[in-house]
mmCIF file of C-alpha atoms and ligand atoms in Angstrom:
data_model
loop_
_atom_site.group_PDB
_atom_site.id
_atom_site.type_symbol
_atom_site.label_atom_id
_atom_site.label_comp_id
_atom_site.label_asym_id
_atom_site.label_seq_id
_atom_site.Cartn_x
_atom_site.Cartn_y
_atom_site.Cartn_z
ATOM 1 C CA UNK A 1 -12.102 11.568 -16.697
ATOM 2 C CA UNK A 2 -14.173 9.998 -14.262
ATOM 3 C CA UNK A 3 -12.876 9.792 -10.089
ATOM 4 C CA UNK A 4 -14.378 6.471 -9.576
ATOM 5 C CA UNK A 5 -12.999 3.143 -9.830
ATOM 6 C CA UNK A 6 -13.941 -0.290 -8.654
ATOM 7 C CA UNK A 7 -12.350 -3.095 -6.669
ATOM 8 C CA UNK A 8 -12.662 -6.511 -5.551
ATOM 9 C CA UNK A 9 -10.609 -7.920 -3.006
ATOM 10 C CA UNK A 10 -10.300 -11.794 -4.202
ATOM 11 C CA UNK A 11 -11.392 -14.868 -2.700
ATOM 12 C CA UNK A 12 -7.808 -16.252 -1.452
ATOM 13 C CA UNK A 13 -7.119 -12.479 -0.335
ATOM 14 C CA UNK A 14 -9.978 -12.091 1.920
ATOM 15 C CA UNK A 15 -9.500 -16.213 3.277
ATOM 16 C CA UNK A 16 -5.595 -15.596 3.745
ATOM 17 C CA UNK A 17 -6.795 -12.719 6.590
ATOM 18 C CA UNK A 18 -5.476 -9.929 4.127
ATOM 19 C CA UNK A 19 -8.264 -7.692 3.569
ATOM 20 C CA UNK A 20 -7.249 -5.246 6.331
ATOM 21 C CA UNK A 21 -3.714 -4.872 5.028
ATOM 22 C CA UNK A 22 -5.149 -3.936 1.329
ATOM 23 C CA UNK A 23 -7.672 -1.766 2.416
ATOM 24 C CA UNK A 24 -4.954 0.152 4.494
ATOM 25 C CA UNK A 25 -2.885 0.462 1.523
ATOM 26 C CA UNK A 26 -5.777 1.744 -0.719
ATOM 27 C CA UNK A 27 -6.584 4.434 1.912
ATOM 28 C CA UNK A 28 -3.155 5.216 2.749
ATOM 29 C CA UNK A 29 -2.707 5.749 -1.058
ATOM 30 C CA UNK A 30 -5.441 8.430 -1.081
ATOM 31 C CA UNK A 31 -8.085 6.248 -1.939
ATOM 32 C CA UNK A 32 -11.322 7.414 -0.504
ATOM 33 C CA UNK A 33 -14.138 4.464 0.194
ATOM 34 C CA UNK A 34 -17.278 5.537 -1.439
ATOM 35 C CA UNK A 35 -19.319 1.882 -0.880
ATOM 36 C CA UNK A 36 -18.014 -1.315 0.021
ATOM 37 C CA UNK A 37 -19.533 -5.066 1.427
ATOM 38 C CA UNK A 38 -18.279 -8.886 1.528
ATOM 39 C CA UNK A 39 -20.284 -10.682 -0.815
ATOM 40 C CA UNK A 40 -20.303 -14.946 -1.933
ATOM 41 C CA UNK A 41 -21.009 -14.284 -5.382
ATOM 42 C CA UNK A 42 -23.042 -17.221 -7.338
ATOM 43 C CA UNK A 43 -21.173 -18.888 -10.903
ATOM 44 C CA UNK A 44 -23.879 -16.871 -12.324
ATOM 45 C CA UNK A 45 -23.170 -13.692 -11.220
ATOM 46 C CA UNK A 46 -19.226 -14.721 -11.679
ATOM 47 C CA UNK A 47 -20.093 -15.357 -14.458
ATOM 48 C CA UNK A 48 -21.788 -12.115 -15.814
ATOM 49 C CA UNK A 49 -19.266 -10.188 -14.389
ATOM 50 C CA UNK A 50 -16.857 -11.568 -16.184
ATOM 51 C CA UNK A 51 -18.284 -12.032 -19.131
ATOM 52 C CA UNK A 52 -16.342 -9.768 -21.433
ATOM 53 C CA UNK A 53 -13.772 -12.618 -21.075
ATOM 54 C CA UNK A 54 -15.864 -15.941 -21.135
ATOM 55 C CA UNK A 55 -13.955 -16.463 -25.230
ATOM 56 C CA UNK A 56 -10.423 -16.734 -22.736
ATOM 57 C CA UNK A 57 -9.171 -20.222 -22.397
ATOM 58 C CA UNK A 58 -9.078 -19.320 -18.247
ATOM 59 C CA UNK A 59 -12.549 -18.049 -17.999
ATOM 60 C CA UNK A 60 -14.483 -21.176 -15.962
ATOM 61 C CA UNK A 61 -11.019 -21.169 -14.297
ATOM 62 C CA UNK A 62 -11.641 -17.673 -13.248
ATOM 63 C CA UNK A 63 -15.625 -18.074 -12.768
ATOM 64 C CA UNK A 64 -15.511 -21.301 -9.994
ATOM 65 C CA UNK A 65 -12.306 -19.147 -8.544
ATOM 66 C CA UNK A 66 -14.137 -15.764 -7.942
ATOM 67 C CA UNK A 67 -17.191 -18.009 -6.692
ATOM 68 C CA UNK A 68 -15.311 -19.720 -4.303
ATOM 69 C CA UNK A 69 -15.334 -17.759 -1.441
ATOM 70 C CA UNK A 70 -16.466 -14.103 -0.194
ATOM 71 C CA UNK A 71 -14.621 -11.448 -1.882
ATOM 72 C CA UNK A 72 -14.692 -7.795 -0.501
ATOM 73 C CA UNK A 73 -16.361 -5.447 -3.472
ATOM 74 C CA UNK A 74 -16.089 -1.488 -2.977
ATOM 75 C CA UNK A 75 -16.146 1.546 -5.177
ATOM 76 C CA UNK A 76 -13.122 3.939 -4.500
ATOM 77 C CA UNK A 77 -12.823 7.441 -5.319
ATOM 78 C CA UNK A 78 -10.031 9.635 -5.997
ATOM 79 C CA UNK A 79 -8.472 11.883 -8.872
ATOM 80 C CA UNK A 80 -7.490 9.750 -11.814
ATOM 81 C CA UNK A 81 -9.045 6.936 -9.771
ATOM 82 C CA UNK A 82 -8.994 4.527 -12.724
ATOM 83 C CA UNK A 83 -5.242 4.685 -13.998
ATOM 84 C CA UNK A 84 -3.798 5.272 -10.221
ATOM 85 C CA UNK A 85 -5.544 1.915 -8.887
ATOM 86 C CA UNK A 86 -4.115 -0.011 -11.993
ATOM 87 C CA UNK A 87 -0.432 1.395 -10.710
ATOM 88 C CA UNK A 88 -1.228 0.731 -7.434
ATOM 89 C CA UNK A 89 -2.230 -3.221 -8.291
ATOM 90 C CA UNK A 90 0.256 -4.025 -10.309
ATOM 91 C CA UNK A 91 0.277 -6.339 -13.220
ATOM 92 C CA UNK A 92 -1.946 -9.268 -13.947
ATOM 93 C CA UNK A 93 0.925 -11.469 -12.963
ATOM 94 C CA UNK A 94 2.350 -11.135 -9.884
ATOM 95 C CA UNK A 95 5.523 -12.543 -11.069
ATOM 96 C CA UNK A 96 5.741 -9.094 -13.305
ATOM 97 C CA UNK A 97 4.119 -6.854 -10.481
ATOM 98 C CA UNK A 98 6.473 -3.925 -9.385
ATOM 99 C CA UNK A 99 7.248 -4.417 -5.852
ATOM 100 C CA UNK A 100 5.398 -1.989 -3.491
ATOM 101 C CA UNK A 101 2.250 -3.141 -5.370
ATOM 102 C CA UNK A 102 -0.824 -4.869 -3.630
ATOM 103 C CA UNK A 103 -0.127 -7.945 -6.308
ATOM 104 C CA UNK A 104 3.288 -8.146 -5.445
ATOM 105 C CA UNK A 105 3.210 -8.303 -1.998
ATOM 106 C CA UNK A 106 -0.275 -10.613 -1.706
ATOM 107 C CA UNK A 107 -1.180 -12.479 -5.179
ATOM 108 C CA UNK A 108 -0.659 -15.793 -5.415
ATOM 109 C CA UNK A 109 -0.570 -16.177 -9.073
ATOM 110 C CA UNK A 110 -1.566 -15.051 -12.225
ATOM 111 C CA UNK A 111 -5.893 -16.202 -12.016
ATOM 112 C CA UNK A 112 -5.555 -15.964 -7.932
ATOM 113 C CA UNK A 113 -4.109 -11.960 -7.398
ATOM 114 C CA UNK A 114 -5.568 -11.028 -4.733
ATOM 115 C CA UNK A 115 -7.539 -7.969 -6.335
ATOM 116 C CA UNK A 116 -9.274 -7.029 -9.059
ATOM 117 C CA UNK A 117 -9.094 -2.808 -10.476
ATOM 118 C CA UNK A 118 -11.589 -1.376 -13.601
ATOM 119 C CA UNK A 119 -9.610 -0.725 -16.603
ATOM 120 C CA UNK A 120 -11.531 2.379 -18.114
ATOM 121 C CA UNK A 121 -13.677 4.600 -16.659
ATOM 122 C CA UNK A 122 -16.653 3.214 -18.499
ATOM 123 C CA UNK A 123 -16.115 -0.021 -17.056
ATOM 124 C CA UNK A 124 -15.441 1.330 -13.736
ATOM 125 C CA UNK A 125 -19.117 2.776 -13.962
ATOM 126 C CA UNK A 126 -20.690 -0.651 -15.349
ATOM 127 C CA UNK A 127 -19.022 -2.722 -12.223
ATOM 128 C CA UNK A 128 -20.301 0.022 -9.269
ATOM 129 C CA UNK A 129 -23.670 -0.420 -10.732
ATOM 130 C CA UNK A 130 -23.191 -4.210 -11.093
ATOM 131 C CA UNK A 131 -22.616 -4.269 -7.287
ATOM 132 C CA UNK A 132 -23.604 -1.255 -5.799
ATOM 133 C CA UNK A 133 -27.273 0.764 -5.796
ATOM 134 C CA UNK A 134 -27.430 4.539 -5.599
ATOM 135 C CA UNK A 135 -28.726 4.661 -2.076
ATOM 136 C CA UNK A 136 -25.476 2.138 -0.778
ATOM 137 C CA UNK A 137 -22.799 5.016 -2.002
ATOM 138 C CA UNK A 138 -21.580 7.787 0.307
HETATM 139 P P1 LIG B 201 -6.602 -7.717 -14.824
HETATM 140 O O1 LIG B 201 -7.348 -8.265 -13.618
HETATM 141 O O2 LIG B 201 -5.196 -7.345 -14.481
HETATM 142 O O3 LIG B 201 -7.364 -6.600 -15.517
HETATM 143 P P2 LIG B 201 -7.444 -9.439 -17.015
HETATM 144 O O4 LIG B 201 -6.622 -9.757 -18.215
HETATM 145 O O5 LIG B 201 -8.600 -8.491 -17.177
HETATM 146 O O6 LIG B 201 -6.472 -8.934 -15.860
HETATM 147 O O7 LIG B 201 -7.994 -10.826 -16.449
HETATM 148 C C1 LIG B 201 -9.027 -10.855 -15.490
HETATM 149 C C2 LIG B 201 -8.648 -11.861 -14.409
HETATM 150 O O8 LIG B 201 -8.609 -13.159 -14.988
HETATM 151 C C3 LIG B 201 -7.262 -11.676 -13.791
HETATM 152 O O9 LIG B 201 -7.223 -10.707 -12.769
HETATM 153 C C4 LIG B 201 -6.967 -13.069 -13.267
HETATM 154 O O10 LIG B 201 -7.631 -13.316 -12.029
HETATM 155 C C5 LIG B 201 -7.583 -13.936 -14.346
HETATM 156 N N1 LIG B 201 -6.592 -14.331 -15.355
HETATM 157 C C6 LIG B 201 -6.057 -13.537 -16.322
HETATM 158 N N2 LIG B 201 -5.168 -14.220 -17.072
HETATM 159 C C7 LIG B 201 -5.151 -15.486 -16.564
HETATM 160 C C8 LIG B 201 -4.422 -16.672 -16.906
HETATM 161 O O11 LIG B 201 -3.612 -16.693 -17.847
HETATM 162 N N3 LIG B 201 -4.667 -17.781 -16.132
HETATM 163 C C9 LIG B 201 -5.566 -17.776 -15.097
HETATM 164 N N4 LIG B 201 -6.266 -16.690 -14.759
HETATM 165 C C10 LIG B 201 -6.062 -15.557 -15.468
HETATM 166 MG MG1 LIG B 202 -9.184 -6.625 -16.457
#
């Protein structure tokens, strides 16, 4: 088990003026920030980071979205970093999010909500080093 995970907080988050808010509730949830910047990310790199779902009927959708706008990325660490940050989210759709989550109380909908958590430690690893360098992590 790995003590990493990594976020993004989503275009229409960071534009709405919430990225304060969510980082308060990751840190008040024990969530230690280990490396985080705003970034406008290119379709390409959109793209690529997403790629694992560019077969799913959303994925340009979800590509010109996440390109829209700065998003917030950062690499969080705490024990069973992976699983707790997928509770603390919520599901996909906010609609279905418990309340208390970050998607319940700021996603718009199911493609814009507000955040973005790894699934598996493996991926968690693959995303930090998509956005972050060894020397940017403390
Ligand atoms: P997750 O972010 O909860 O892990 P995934 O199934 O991995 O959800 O989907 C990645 C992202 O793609 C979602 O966070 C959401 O922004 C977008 N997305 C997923 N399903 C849909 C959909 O049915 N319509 C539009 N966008 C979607
Ligand atoms: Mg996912």
């Amino acid at each position: 088990m790995s003590n990493i995970t990594f976020t993004m907080i989503k275009p229409e988050a960071v534009e709405a003026g919430n990225t304060g808010a969510i980082l308060n509730k990751i840190e008040s949830s024990g969530f230690r920030i280990v490396a985080m910047k705003k970034v406008l990310l290119t379709k390409e790199r959109a793209g690529e980071f997403y790629s694992v779902h560019k077969e799913r009927p959303f994925y340009s959708e979800l590509v010109d979205y996440m390109s829209s706008g700065p998003i917030i990325a950062a690499i969080l660490e705490k024990d069973n970093a992976v699983a707790d940050f997928r509770e603390l989210i919520g599901a996909t759709d906010p609609s279905e999010a418990k309340p208390g989550t970050i998607r319940y109380e700021y996603a718009e909908s199911k493609g814009k909500n507000a955040v973005h958590g790894s699934d598996s430690d493996d991926n968690a690893q693959i995303e930090a080093n998509f956005h972050f360098s060894q020397e940017e992590r403390f």
